[in-house]
């Protein structure tokens, strides 16, 4: 039996043919897109859910913290599930739970039931997130080239597709219970089908299962700190860019919304193209350059006297932070003997950053101004320049070894050796 990077350090690594690995890459990319589509679909129906539940803006804000709480609690369990059932079966089950959970928030009829629904929503999101990232890291290692940025780009593309479909449903005044139930059914079918193509990697029977809960290793904490900076800048820009444009620069609602779109589009495009940059320059220089772009973008937002300057700044922030989280997961997956534990640790830190960023920005703005708030974003963006070196564990040395395995597998396959087992 071969053990996956999702479950523990393998004693040996069986060679898998290149064609099989390429199919696995497409499959796991589809899973990432499905995961993102759930998030995008839900986000567009939040106003309907608030009205249906009959809650205030303050209650909604508190309820929206529950997905991150649920995810943070459940993420460490993903490694144990993968250890017990194997990577493919675990991902299939977890992604099905996540897509099915999309229907729950619209069924809430009050504040307590919405919090409970969003907690479950977060639990399934966090566990499937860890499982798919762990398989993505393992597939990247086997292929011998960077794919994590592209996988997260597929997540962004899925989120955009889900939000576009949700926008159409909202404009058509379609009941969110109907819309999200249909979306859940379609995405569940796609996600489960895609999981058939991912690597079916299993732990050695003699390997001890991961603990139910464990503190992340020190290496994950350091890598997570870099991810924290990126996700804080991302969350602050997504949630506050339109407000900044309206309140600080006096723009129209349409132009203010355009700043958020500019940020999301540059981030998605940079993620889809990020693997080429990582292959050419390595993760450290890529993240360092991204930090320079993000810092320049933050400074441009702070100094903006015209809406175009601010929109350009938000676009630069999106460009700069785009590849950081994918590379942080990749580095975590290679940073120690328990990759899923490290990935869960980094994911928990980044989720926490996304949880506190909106409220921290608002609190600072209440005491000072939104301009000062984005000054903090600029400082954290510069942290990417300073801290990029901790991602060196995602460097290309391990890729070179894996590339030899892929080339050898391709040669064996062409000689009629047949497909190697990955379970």
Coordinates of C-alpha atoms in Angstrom, one line a residue:
X1 CA 0.0 0.0 0.0
X2 CA 1.2 3.5 -0.8
X3 CA 0.5 6.3 1.6
X4 CA -0.5 9.7 0.5
X5 CA 0.8 13.1 1.4
X6 CA -2.6 13.7 2.8
X7 CA -2.1 11.1 5.4
X8 CA 1.5 10.6 6.4
X9 CA 5.0 10.3 5.1
X10 CA 5.2 7.4 2.7
X11 CA 7.9 4.8 3.2
X12 CA 8.0 4.4 -0.6
X13 CA 6.3 6.1 -3.5
X14 CA 4.9 3.9 -6.3
X15 CA 5.4 5.3 -9.8
X16 CA 2.1 6.3 -11.4
X17 CA 1.9 6.8 -15.2
X18 CA 1.9 10.3 -16.5
X19 CA -1.5 10.0 -18.2
X20 CA -3.1 8.8 -15.0
X21 CA -1.6 11.8 -13.2
X22 CA -2.8 14.2 -15.8
X23 CA -6.3 12.9 -15.4
X24 CA -6.0 13.2 -11.6
X25 CA -5.0 16.8 -12.0
X26 CA -8.1 17.6 -14.1
X27 CA -10.3 15.7 -11.5
X28 CA -8.9 17.5 -8.5
X29 CA -9.2 20.9 -10.3
X30 CA -12.9 20.1 -10.9
X31 CA -13.3 19.4 -7.2
X32 CA -11.7 22.8 -6.4
X33 CA -14.1 24.5 -8.9
X34 CA -17.1 22.8 -7.3
X35 CA -16.0 23.9 -3.8
X36 CA -15.7 27.5 -5.0
X37 CA -19.1 27.3 -6.7
X38 CA -20.8 26.4 -3.4
X39 CA -19.3 29.5 -1.8
X40 CA -20.2 31.8 -4.7
X41 CA -23.8 30.4 -4.8
X42 CA -24.3 31.0 -1.1
X43 CA -22.9 34.5 -1.1
X44 CA -25.4 35.8 -3.6
X45 CA -28.4 34.7 -1.5
X46 CA -27.3 36.1 1.8
X47 CA -29.8 39.1 1.6
X48 CA -32.7 36.6 0.9
X49 CA -31.5 34.4 3.8
X50 CA -31.4 37.4 6.1
X51 CA -34.9 38.5 5.2
X52 CA -36.3 35.0 5.4
X53 CA -34.7 34.4 8.9
X54 CA -36.0 37.9 10.0
X55 CA -32.7 38.9 11.6
X56 CA -30.9 42.3 11.9
X57 CA -27.6 43.3 10.3
X58 CA -25.8 42.7 13.6
X59 CA -27.3 39.3 14.0
X60 CA -26.3 38.4 10.4
X61 CA -22.8 39.6 11.0
X62 CA -22.5 37.3 14.1
X63 CA -24.1 34.4 12.2
X64 CA -21.6 34.7 9.4
X65 CA -18.8 34.0 11.9
X66 CA -20.1 30.5 12.4
X67 CA -18.8 29.0 9.1
X68 CA -15.2 29.9 10.1
X69 CA -15.8 28.6 13.6
X70 CA -17.1 25.3 12.3
X71 CA -14.3 25.0 9.8
X72 CA -11.6 25.7 12.4
X73 CA -13.1 23.1 14.8
X74 CA -13.4 20.4 12.2
X75 CA -10.3 20.8 10.0
X76 CA -8.0 18.6 12.1
X77 CA -10.5 15.7 11.6
X78 CA -9.9 15.6 7.8
X79 CA -6.6 13.7 8.1
X80 CA -8.0 11.0 10.3
X81 CA -10.9 10.5 7.9
X82 CA -8.5 10.2 5.0
X83 CA -6.3 7.8 6.9
X84 CA -9.3 5.5 7.6
X85 CA -11.1 5.5 4.3
X86 CA -8.4 6.5 1.8
X87 CA -7.9 9.8 0.0
X88 CA -10.5 9.2 -2.8
X89 CA -13.3 7.9 -0.6
X90 CA -12.7 10.6 2.0
X91 CA -12.8 13.4 -0.5
X92 CA -15.9 12.0 -2.2
X93 CA -17.8 11.9 1.0
X94 CA -16.6 15.2 2.3
X95 CA -17.2 17.1 -0.9
X96 CA -20.7 15.5 -1.1
X97 CA -21.4 16.7 2.5
X98 CA -20.2 20.2 1.6
X99 CA -22.3 20.6 -1.6
X100 CA -25.4 19.2 0.2
X101 CA -24.9 21.7 3.1
X102 CA -25.4 24.5 0.6
X103 CA -29.2 23.9 0.9
X104 CA -29.2 24.4 4.7
X105 CA -28.9 28.2 5.3
X106 CA -32.0 29.0 3.2
X107 CA -34.0 26.7 5.5
X108 CA -33.3 28.7 8.6
X109 CA -36.2 30.5 10.1
X110 CA -34.5 32.5 12.8
X111 CA -31.1 33.4 14.3
X112 CA -30.4 30.2 16.3
X113 CA -31.3 27.9 13.3
X114 CA -29.2 30.1 10.9
X115 CA -26.2 29.9 13.3
X116 CA -26.6 26.1 13.5
X117 CA -26.9 25.8 9.7
X118 CA -23.8 27.9 9.1
X119 CA -21.8 26.0 11.7
X120 CA -22.5 22.8 9.8
X121 CA -21.8 24.6 6.5
X122 CA -18.4 25.5 7.9
X123 CA -17.6 22.1 9.3
X124 CA -18.2 20.5 5.9
X125 CA -16.3 23.3 4.1
X126 CA -13.2 23.0 6.3
X127 CA -12.9 19.3 6.2
X128 CA -13.4 19.1 2.4
X129 CA -11.0 22.0 2.0
X130 CA -8.2 20.2 3.8
X131 CA -8.8 17.0 2.0
X132 CA -8.8 18.5 -1.5
X133 CA -5.7 20.6 -0.7
X134 CA -3.8 17.6 0.6
X135 CA -4.6 15.7 -2.6
X136 CA -3.7 18.7 -4.6
X137 CA -0.3 18.8 -2.9
X138 CA 0.3 15.1 -3.5
X139 CA -0.8 15.4 -7.2
X140 CA 1.6 18.3 -7.6
X141 CA 4.4 16.3 -6.0
X142 CA 3.7 13.3 -8.3
X143 CA 3.5 15.5 -11.4
X144 CA 6.8 17.3 -10.5
X145 CA 5.5 20.8 -11.4
X146 CA 3.6 23.5 -9.7
X147 CA -0.2 23.2 -10.0
X148 CA -1.5 24.6 -6.6
X149 CA -2.0 28.1 -7.8
X150 CA -4.0 26.9 -10.8
X151 CA -6.1 24.7 -8.5
X152 CA -7.0 27.7 -6.4
X153 CA -7.6 29.6 -9.6
X154 CA -10.2 27.0 -10.5
X155 CA -11.7 27.6 -7.0
X156 CA -12.0 31.3 -7.8
X157 CA -13.4 30.5 -11.3
X158 CA -16.0 28.2 -9.6
X159 CA -16.9 31.0 -7.1
X160 CA -17.4 33.4 -10.0
X161 CA -19.6 30.9 -11.8
X162 CA -21.6 30.2 -8.7
X163 CA -22.1 33.9 -8.0
X164 CA -23.1 34.6 -11.6
X165 CA -25.7 31.8 -11.5
X166 CA -26.9 33.1 -8.1
X167 CA -27.2 36.6 -9.4
X168 CA -29.4 35.4 -12.2
X169 CA -31.5 33.5 -9.7
X170 CA -31.8 36.5 -7.5
X171 CA -32.8 38.8 -10.4
X172 CA -35.5 36.3 -11.4
X173 CA -36.8 36.4 -7.8
X174 CA -36.3 32.6 -7.5
X175 CA -36.9 31.4 -4.0
X176 CA -33.4 30.7 -2.5
X177 CA -34.6 27.4 -1.0
X178 CA -35.3 26.2 -4.6
X179 CA -32.2 27.8 -6.1
X180 CA -29.8 26.4 -3.5
X181 CA -31.4 23.0 -3.4
X182 CA -31.0 22.7 -7.2
X183 CA -27.5 24.1 -7.1
X184 CA -26.6 21.6 -4.3
X185 CA -27.9 18.7 -6.3
X186 CA -26.0 19.7 -9.5
X187 CA -22.8 20.4 -7.7
X188 CA -23.0 17.2 -5.7
X189 CA -23.3 15.2 -8.9
X190 CA -20.4 16.9 -10.5
X191 CA -18.2 16.7 -7.4
X192 CA -18.8 13.0 -6.7
X193 CA -18.2 12.2 -10.4
X194 CA -15.0 14.2 -10.4
X195 CA -13.7 12.3 -7.3
X196 CA -13.6 9.1 -9.3
X197 CA -10.5 10.5 -11.1
X198 CA -8.4 11.7 -8.2
X199 CA -5.5 9.6 -6.8
X200 CA -6.8 6.8 -4.5
X201 CA -3.9 6.9 -2.0
X202 CA -4.0 5.0 1.2
X203 CA -2.1 4.9 4.4
X204 CA 0.1 2.0 5.4
X205 CA -2.0 -0.3 7.6
X206 CA 0.7 -0.2 10.3
X207 CA 0.7 3.6 10.3
X208 CA -0.9 5.2 13.4
X209 CA -3.9 7.3 12.6
X210 CA -3.6 11.1 13.1
X211 CA -5.0 12.4 16.4
X212 CA -8.5 13.7 16.5
X213 CA -7.2 17.1 17.5
X214 CA -3.6 18.3 17.7
X215 CA -1.7 21.6 17.7
X216 CA -0.2 22.3 14.3
X217 CA 3.6 21.9 14.1
X218 CA 5.8 25.0 14.5
X219 CA 6.6 25.0 10.8
X220 CA 2.8 25.3 10.0
X221 CA 2.5 28.2 12.4
X222 CA 5.3 30.1 10.6
X223 CA 3.9 29.3 7.1
X224 CA 0.4 30.2 8.4
X225 CA 1.6 33.6 9.5
X226 CA 2.4 34.4 5.8
X227 CA -1.0 33.1 4.8
X228 CA -2.5 35.2 7.6
X229 CA -1.1 38.4 6.0
X230 CA -2.4 37.5 2.5
X231 CA -5.9 36.4 3.7
X232 CA -6.3 39.5 5.9
X233 CA -5.5 41.7 2.8
X234 CA -7.9 39.6 0.7
X235 CA -10.8 39.7 3.2
X236 CA -10.4 43.4 3.9
X237 CA -10.3 44.3 0.2
X238 CA -13.3 42.1 -0.7
X239 CA -15.5 43.3 2.2
X240 CA -14.4 47.0 2.4
X241 CA -13.3 48.1 -1.0
X242 CA -16.8 49.2 -2.1
X243 CA -17.4 51.0 1.2
X244 CA -14.0 52.7 0.9
X245 CA -14.8 53.9 -2.6
X246 CA -18.2 55.2 -1.5
X247 CA -17.3 56.8 1.8
X248 CA -13.7 58.0 1.3
X249 CA -13.9 59.0 -2.3
X250 CA -17.6 59.7 -2.8
X251 CA -18.2 57.4 -5.8
X252 CA -21.4 56.0 -7.0
X253 CA -22.6 52.5 -5.9
X254 CA -21.9 51.1 -9.4
X255 CA -18.3 52.3 -9.4
X256 CA -17.8 51.2 -5.9
X257 CA -18.9 47.7 -6.8
X258 CA -16.5 47.8 -9.7
X259 CA -13.6 48.0 -7.3
X260 CA -14.6 44.6 -5.8
X261 CA -14.9 43.2 -9.2
X262 CA -11.5 44.4 -10.2
X263 CA -10.0 42.8 -7.2
X264 CA -11.7 39.5 -7.7
X265 CA -10.9 39.3 -11.4
X266 CA -7.2 40.1 -11.0
X267 CA -6.9 37.6 -8.2
X268 CA -8.6 34.8 -10.2
X269 CA -6.4 35.6 -13.3
X270 CA -3.2 35.7 -11.3
X271 CA -4.0 32.3 -9.7
X272 CA -4.7 30.7 -13.0
X273 CA -1.4 32.0 -14.4
X274 CA 0.5 31.6 -11.1
X275 CA 1.9 28.2 -11.7
X276 CA 4.0 29.4 -14.7
X277 CA 5.5 32.1 -12.5
X278 CA 6.3 29.5 -9.7
X279 CA 7.9 27.2 -12.2
X280 CA 10.0 30.0 -13.6
X281 CA 11.0 31.9 -10.5
X282 CA 10.2 29.5 -7.6
X283 CA 7.7 30.1 -4.7
X284 CA 9.9 32.5 -2.7
X285 CA 10.5 35.0 -5.4
X286 CA 7.0 34.7 -6.7
X287 CA 5.5 35.5 -3.3
X288 CA 8.0 38.2 -2.6
X289 CA 7.1 39.9 -5.9
X290 CA 3.4 39.5 -5.1
X291 CA 4.1 41.2 -1.8
X292 CA 5.7 44.1 -3.6
X293 CA 2.6 44.4 -5.8
X294 CA 0.2 44.1 -2.9
X295 CA 2.2 46.7 -0.8
X296 CA 2.2 49.1 -3.8
X297 CA -1.6 48.5 -4.2
X298 CA -2.3 49.2 -0.5
X299 CA -0.2 52.4 -0.7
X300 CA -2.1 53.5 -3.8
X301 CA -5.4 53.0 -2.0
X302 CA -4.3 54.9 1.0
X303 CA -2.9 57.8 -1.1
X304 CA -5.8 57.8 -3.6
X305 CA -7.4 61.1 -4.4
X306 CA -9.3 59.8 -7.4
X307 CA -11.4 56.6 -7.8
X308 CA -9.3 55.3 -10.6
X309 CA -6.2 55.3 -8.3
X310 CA -8.1 53.3 -5.7
X311 CA -9.4 50.8 -8.2
X312 CA -5.9 50.3 -9.5
X313 CA -4.7 49.8 -5.9
X314 CA -7.3 47.1 -5.2
X315 CA -6.5 45.4 -8.5
X316 CA -2.8 45.3 -7.4
X317 CA -3.7 43.9 -4.0
X318 CA -5.6 41.1 -5.7
X319 CA -2.7 40.4 -8.1
X320 CA -0.2 40.4 -5.2
X321 CA -2.0 38.1 -2.7
X322 CA -3.4 35.6 -5.3
X323 CA -0.8 32.9 -5.1
X324 CA 0.2 33.1 -1.5
X325 CA -2.4 30.8 0.0
X326 CA -1.9 28.0 -2.6
X327 CA 1.8 28.1 -2.0
X328 CA 1.3 28.2 1.7
X329 CA -0.7 25.0 1.5
X330 CA 2.0 23.4 -0.8
X331 CA 4.7 24.4 1.7
X332 CA 2.8 23.0 4.6
X333 CA 2.2 19.7 2.8
X334 CA 6.0 19.3 2.5
X335 CA 7.0 20.7 5.9
X336 CA 6.9 17.6 8.1
X337 CA 5.9 14.0 8.6
X338 CA 2.2 14.7 8.9
X339 CA 1.2 16.8 5.9
X340 CA -2.6 16.9 6.6
X341 CA -2.0 18.1 10.1
X342 CA 0.3 20.9 8.7
X343 CA -2.3 21.8 6.0
X344 CA -5.1 21.9 8.6
X345 CA -2.9 24.1 10.8
X346 CA -2.3 26.6 8.0
X347 CA -5.9 26.4 6.9
X348 CA -7.1 27.2 10.5
X349 CA -4.8 30.2 10.7
X350 CA -6.0 31.6 7.3
X351 CA -9.6 31.0 8.2
X352 CA -9.1 32.9 11.4
X353 CA -7.5 35.7 9.5
X354 CA -10.6 35.8 7.2
X355 CA -12.8 35.8 10.2
X356 CA -11.2 38.8 12.0
X357 CA -10.3 40.9 9.0
X358 CA -13.7 42.5 8.4
X359 CA -14.3 43.3 12.1
X360 CA -10.8 44.6 12.6
X361 CA -11.1 46.9 9.7
X362 CA -14.4 48.2 11.0
X363 CA -13.1 48.7 14.5
X364 CA -10.1 50.6 13.3
X365 CA -12.3 52.7 11.0
X366 CA -14.6 53.6 13.9
X367 CA -11.7 54.9 16.0
X368 CA -9.8 56.5 13.2
X369 CA -10.7 56.1 9.5
X370 CA -10.9 53.6 6.7
X371 CA -7.7 55.1 5.3
X372 CA -5.9 54.1 8.4
X373 CA -7.5 50.6 8.2
X374 CA -6.0 50.2 4.7
X375 CA -2.7 51.4 6.1
X376 CA -2.8 48.2 8.2
X377 CA -3.5 46.2 5.1
X378 CA -0.4 47.8 3.4
X379 CA 1.8 46.9 6.4
X380 CA 0.6 43.3 6.3
X381 CA 1.1 43.1 2.6
X382 CA 4.7 44.1 3.2
X383 CA 4.9 41.2 5.6
X384 CA 4.7 38.9 2.5
X385 CA 7.9 40.5 1.2
X386 CA 9.6 39.9 4.5
X387 CA 8.2 36.4 5.2
X388 CA 8.3 34.8 1.7
X389 CA 11.4 32.8 2.6
X390 CA 9.5 30.4 4.8
X391 CA 7.8 29.0 1.7
X392 CA 11.2 27.6 0.6
X393 CA 10.0 24.1 1.5
X394 CA 7.7 24.3 -1.5
X395 CA 10.8 24.7 -3.7
X396 CA 11.5 22.9 -6.9
X397 CA 13.9 20.3 -5.6
X398 CA 11.1 17.9 -4.6
X399 CA 9.5 18.6 -8.0
X400 CA 12.6 17.5 -9.8
X401 CA 12.5 14.1 -8.1
X402 CA 8.8 13.7 -8.8
X403 CA 9.4 14.7 -12.5
X404 CA 11.9 11.8 -12.8
X405 CA 9.1 9.5 -11.5
X406 CA 6.6 10.9 -14.1
X407 CA 9.1 10.5 -16.9
X408 CA 10.0 7.0 -15.9
X409 CA 6.3 6.1 -15.6
X410 CA 5.7 7.5 -19.1
X411 CA 8.5 5.4 -20.5
X412 CA 7.3 2.3 -18.8
X413 CA 3.8 2.9 -20.0
X414 CA 4.9 3.3 -23.6
X415 CA 6.7 -0.1 -23.2
X416 CA 3.4 -1.7 -22.3
X417 CA 4.0 -2.0 -18.6
X418 CA 0.4 -1.0 -17.7
X419 CA -0.9 1.4 -15.0
X420 CA 0.7 1.3 -11.6
X421 CA -1.6 0.9 -8.6
X422 CA -2.1 3.9 -6.4
X423 CA -4.0 2.2 -3.7

